[in-house]
């Protein structure tokens, strides 16, 4: 490091530094990648045998991009690689700003002449770009007289600011300067003695105090500290030695005080820690720092916020005490402890649960509630009446207990949407919990907190999400819960749905009682059989049978068609579906209890219409007065990162006119067959199936509603065996055996054999088949149908094609009542069957069948099998003897 002043040329190539200052005596390492900076290093340093000097000038403008970045400052040593890539040079920025009409970059008036201690050249692959790594040493200050551009970089005419050797010798005799020098060295020595306890490399810095002149020592010491850009500029502008030493002493002393304060904080924290608490050193240091700053009183941590949230949660007294115990336990823990996160999550759940918060119910208006239900659903009179009854009770007794309703019916009849409508009518929040496939009891009651990853049950989690304690909660598909080694969810629901027990529901995760009595529970199921009897006993079952064709037509015209048109971006001006066509879709393309397939077919028509409408849309064409936009200049401006000012030009014509509004598409039979294909069902199916003897028409009930079931019987040479096919259950197999036994016993009375001594099965077998062999079948209601098929086979007489039947039989020939009468009658109506034979004791169930359906059908009520046979055959079934067993 030279002690004598450096000879400074009159002109220097300028390397701008943004937000950085190079002081005399400091060493920095930079990487030059920009073409302008590479050109400067190449011409001024690399290509010259004797390396000259360059000027380093600070740049204030934040928009200017420096040619290099400070990699790592050092004192007489190279401190390693690194540093950020930089953009264009200051010269380029200055010209661009001048061209764009902006203020030029503000260069600082003073800089430092620097020489290159090390220079290396590299080539980046695969771009081939040349880069330079330069180690620069600051030498002396200079003042800029004039700044001009030389190619891609700047050159400045400079004048020296540092004192000459003679002036320095005179200044060193100044008593004030001597005193400042002693003060600076004393402060620096105190700093070095403090740093010696932490760093082993301070010895080299200690030597500098004895070998380097004090006017250079001030710059070297300050350059090794972290300080702001303004402080660096202030040190650079300190040309006078007294001012420079004074500022350097102030900066060194401030750095020393910061180290002492940090040591004080560390000592204070270490004195407060015990051996078991040393792992929490970081948090204690943070608290000590807040105490030193004096602002720890205003900052509330999140634990305090959680405690305040618990205070405002409105918990019952016993639960609040439990929460306070957990809160005190949490305060004693540290975030690093294993149980901290689980304990905090538990307290947050307690604070978030709606202990007292309820939905504000508007004044109950039964008429408005009924209108709201009628608007959302067509028909379903029984369900709507039950809801109105509950509202009436609530109006008379506001604290009335909520009902537990269970809607049972086939898919697509509106069970789930009806629950949502109940919430809307009551002005309550709605939450749906799907129980389909749930096999773990913990899904209902939650996991115990001792397990990793434990969570509350679905009910408590749902109440947390809706944030009220009186929502309408839908337990969807309650008949599809399972059970395994993890428990039985259906048994866990017993407490939930029992009004006497759910006021203190105990979730395993929550571990405190929660009141569910304000919740209105609505369950849905396709069948009642899978639901355990104790659970079924706790619910009020409301059956939702399938819709009649007339009801489907009304639902389609009022609800489905508007919804389908909206979902496909159409309106009545684009597509019209007449009632007659909807009726044909219902009769020929759908046979279901609900309306889902009907909606799918309507959606197919809407998609076909959407294709037509989309093809007729015309694109907007440019008018004669509008010129095509040339994007070459715009794209180039955007690619260069330039700003583009855009102006909105109003258009004289309406864009909406570009879409033509043709006449609406009206659906007809031809379009139905083109879009939906040929009809899938017709009224001739039953007649075709019973065209030969040995076939009868029965009615069965399934999880998707009522269905028509054909029974076929055939005789063949054999040994008198009975063969049954069609994936049948045990009960229906017994019914078949029972029917065959009754027919054989009454063969003579039915004119099937001359005398009762003759065996009907002599040398022949009987095969009974239930078509749709892939569908499992079981139940006793096919007894009368089996007898009719066997009598038709043995008598060689055909059964009436317009007649269907259902009923269980006994060995003595009595016809017993069956279930699902409404669904079965509706299924017969869908198939075009006009006569239905029912057990006489099912007369009471006919009140549920809509009057329009009954008026178009003949219902035949019977007590015995003989009456069934009399109605099933054309002209009756004459018996040889009218005596009854």
GROMACS .gro file of N, CA and C in nm, residues 591-646:
model
  168
  591UNK      N    1  -8.715  -4.397  -1.822
  591UNK     CA    2  -8.803  -4.470  -1.730
  591UNK      C    3  -8.731  -4.474  -1.596
  592UNK      N    4  -8.756  -4.372  -1.514
  592UNK     CA    5  -8.685  -4.357  -1.387
  592UNK      C    6  -8.778  -4.294  -1.287
  593UNK      N    7  -8.744  -4.308  -1.160
  593UNK     CA    8  -8.824  -4.247  -1.056
  593UNK      C    9  -8.797  -4.098  -1.045
  594UNK      N   10  -8.671  -4.057  -1.065
  594UNK     CA   11  -8.634  -3.916  -1.055
  594UNK      C   12  -8.636  -3.848  -1.191
  595UNK      N   13  -8.553  -3.743  -1.201
  595UNK     CA   14  -8.552  -3.664  -1.325
  595UNK      C   15  -8.409  -3.643  -1.375
  596UNK      N   16  -8.313  -3.722  -1.329
  596UNK     CA   17  -8.175  -3.698  -1.372
  596UNK      C   18  -8.154  -3.734  -1.518
  597UNK      N   19  -8.203  -3.850  -1.561
  597UNK     CA   20  -8.189  -3.885  -1.702
  597UNK      C   21  -8.267  -3.790  -1.791
  598UNK      N   22  -8.379  -3.741  -1.743
  598UNK     CA   23  -8.454  -3.641  -1.819
  598UNK      C   24  -8.371  -3.516  -1.838
  599UNK      N   25  -8.303  -3.473  -1.733
  599UNK     CA   26  -8.218  -3.354  -1.744
  599UNK      C   27  -8.100  -3.380  -1.838
  600UNK      N   28  -8.045  -3.500  -1.837
  600UNK     CA   29  -7.935  -3.531  -1.928
  600UNK      C   30  -7.981  -3.526  -2.074
  601UNK      N   31  -8.100  -3.576  -2.101
  601UNK     CA   32  -8.151  -3.571  -2.239
  601UNK      C   33  -8.179  -3.428  -2.282
  602UNK      N   34  -8.232  -3.346  -2.192
  602UNK     CA   35  -8.254  -3.205  -2.224
  602UNK      C   36  -8.120  -3.136  -2.248
  603UNK      N   37  -8.017  -3.172  -2.172
  603UNK     CA   38  -7.885  -3.114  -2.193
  603UNK      C   39  -7.827  -3.155  -2.328
  604UNK      N   40  -7.855  -3.278  -2.373
  604UNK     CA   41  -7.809  -3.320  -2.506
  604UNK      C   42  -7.871  -3.234  -2.615
  605UNK      N   43  -8.000  -3.202  -2.600
  605UNK     CA   44  -8.065  -3.113  -2.697
  605UNK      C   45  -8.004  -2.973  -2.692
  606UNK      N   46  -7.973  -2.926  -2.571
  606UNK     CA   47  -7.914  -2.793  -2.558
  606UNK      C   48  -7.775  -2.789  -2.622
  607UNK      N   49  -7.697  -2.896  -2.608
  607UNK     CA   50  -7.565  -2.897  -2.672
  607UNK      C   51  -7.576  -2.895  -2.823
  608UNK      N   52  -7.673  -2.968  -2.876
  608UNK     CA   53  -7.692  -2.966  -3.022
  608UNK      C   54  -7.730  -2.827  -3.069
  609UNK      N   55  -7.816  -2.759  -2.992
  609UNK     CA   56  -7.854  -2.622  -3.029
  609UNK      C   57  -7.736  -2.528  -3.014
  610UNK      N   58  -7.650  -2.549  -2.914
  610UNK     CA   59  -7.534  -2.462  -2.895
  610UNK      C   60  -7.439  -2.471  -3.013
  611UNK      N   61  -7.425  -2.589  -3.071
  611UNK     CA   62  -7.340  -2.604  -3.189
  611UNK      C   63  -7.396  -2.521  -3.304
  612UNK      N   64  -7.527  -2.527  -3.325
  612UNK     CA   65  -7.589  -2.451  -3.433
  612UNK      C   66  -7.570  -2.301  -3.412
  613UNK      N   67  -7.594  -2.255  -3.289
  613UNK     CA   68  -7.582  -2.113  -3.261
  613UNK      C   69  -7.437  -2.066  -3.278
  614UNK      N   70  -7.342  -2.147  -3.230
  614UNK     CA   71  -7.201  -2.108  -3.240
  614UNK      C   72  -7.157  -2.100  -3.385
  615UNK      N   73  -7.211  -2.187  -3.472
  615UNK     CA   74  -7.173  -2.184  -3.614
  615UNK      C   75  -7.229  -2.061  -3.684
  616UNK      N   76  -7.337  -2.004  -3.632
  616UNK     CA   77  -7.399  -1.888  -3.697
  616UNK      C   78  -7.338  -1.756  -3.652
  617UNK      N   79  -7.249  -1.759  -3.555
  617UNK     CA   80  -7.188  -1.636  -3.506
  617UNK      C   81  -7.090  -1.584  -3.610
  618UNK      N   82  -7.102  -1.460  -3.646
  618UNK     CA   83  -7.012  -1.399  -3.744
  618UNK      C   84  -6.905  -1.318  -3.671
  619UNK      N   85  -6.784  -1.327  -3.719
  619UNK     CA   86  -6.675  -1.251  -3.659
  619UNK      C   87  -6.682  -1.106  -3.705
  620UNK      N   88  -6.632  -1.018  -3.620
  620UNK     CA   89  -6.630  -0.876  -3.649
  620UNK      C   90  -6.528  -0.845  -3.759
  621UNK      N   91  -6.577  -0.782  -3.869
  621UNK     CA   92  -6.487  -0.749  -3.980
  621UNK      C   93  -6.446  -0.602  -3.972
  622UNK      N   94  -6.327  -0.574  -4.021
  622UNK     CA   95  -6.278  -0.437  -4.020
  622UNK      C   96  -6.353  -0.354  -4.124
  623UNK      N   97  -6.396  -0.234  -4.081
  623UNK     CA   98  -6.461  -0.146  -4.176
  623UNK      C   99  -6.360  -0.081  -4.270
  624UNK      N  100  -6.415  -0.012  -4.369
  624UNK     CA  101  -6.325   0.050  -4.467
  624UNK      C  102  -6.241   0.159  -4.404
  625UNK      N  103  -6.301   0.226  -4.300
  625UNK     CA  104  -6.226   0.335  -4.239
  625UNK      C  105  -6.127   0.288  -4.135
  626UNK      N  106  -6.123   0.158  -4.103
  626UNK     CA  107  -6.033   0.105  -4.001
  626UNK      C  108  -5.918   0.034  -4.069
  627UNK      N  109  -5.797   0.073  -4.035
  627UNK     CA  110  -5.678   0.014  -4.095
  627UNK      C  111  -5.631  -0.104  -4.011
  628UNK      N  112  -5.577  -0.209  -4.070
  628UNK     CA  113  -5.521  -0.320  -3.992
  628UNK      C  114  -5.407  -0.272  -3.903
  629UNK      N  115  -5.397  -0.329  -3.785
  629UNK     CA  116  -5.294  -0.288  -3.689
  629UNK      C  117  -5.164  -0.357  -3.723
  630UNK      N  118  -5.058  -0.278  -3.739
  630UNK     CA  119  -4.925  -0.335  -3.761
  630UNK      C  120  -4.858  -0.356  -3.626
  631UNK      N  121  -4.827  -0.476  -3.593
  631UNK     CA  122  -4.778  -0.508  -3.459
  631UNK      C  123  -4.626  -0.516  -3.452
  632UNK      N  124  -4.556  -0.489  -3.563
  632UNK     CA  125  -4.410  -0.505  -3.560
  632UNK      C  126  -4.346  -0.408  -3.462
  633UNK      N  127  -4.387  -0.279  -3.472
  633UNK     CA  128  -4.329  -0.178  -3.382
  633UNK      C  129  -4.371  -0.204  -3.238
  634UNK      N  130  -4.499  -0.239  -3.218
  634UNK     CA  131  -4.548  -0.264  -3.082
  634UNK      C  132  -4.476  -0.381  -3.018
  635UNK      N  133  -4.461  -0.488  -3.094
  635UNK     CA  134  -4.391  -0.606  -3.038
  635UNK      C  135  -4.247  -0.575  -3.004
  636UNK      N  136  -4.181  -0.495  -3.090
  636UNK     CA  137  -4.040  -0.464  -3.064
  636UNK      C  138  -4.027  -0.375  -2.941
  637UNK      N  139  -4.124  -0.282  -2.925
  637UNK     CA  140  -4.118  -0.196  -2.807
  637UNK      C  141  -4.136  -0.276  -2.679
  638UNK      N  142  -4.231  -0.370  -2.682
  638UNK     CA  143  -4.254  -0.454  -2.564
  638UNK      C  144  -4.136  -0.545  -2.538
  639UNK      N  145  -4.073  -0.595  -2.645
  639UNK     CA  146  -3.959  -0.685  -2.627
  639UNK      C  147  -3.841  -0.612  -2.565
  640UNK      N  148  -3.828  -0.481  -2.597
  640UNK     CA  149  -3.717  -0.403  -2.541
  640UNK      C  150  -3.747  -0.353  -2.400
  641UNK      N  151  -3.863  -0.382  -2.351
  641UNK     CA  152  -3.897  -0.337  -2.216
  641UNK      C  153  -3.945  -0.194  -2.212
  642UNK      N  154  -3.973  -0.130  -2.328
  642UNK     CA  155  -4.020   0.006  -2.329
  642UNK      C  156  -4.165   0.018  -2.288
  643UNK      N  157  -4.205   0.137  -2.244
  643UNK     CA  158  -4.343   0.159  -2.205
  643UNK      C  159  -4.423   0.203  -2.327
  644UNK      N  160  -4.545   0.152  -2.339
  644UNK     CA  161  -4.630   0.184  -2.453
  644UNK      C  162  -4.754   0.253  -2.401
  645UNK      N  163  -4.779   0.371  -2.447
  645UNK     CA  164  -4.899   0.444  -2.406
  645UNK      C  165  -5.012   0.410  -2.503
  646UNK      N  166  -5.123   0.361  -2.449
  646UNK     CA  167  -5.234   0.317  -2.533
  646UNK      C  168  -5.353   0.410  -2.514
   0.00000   0.00000   0.00000
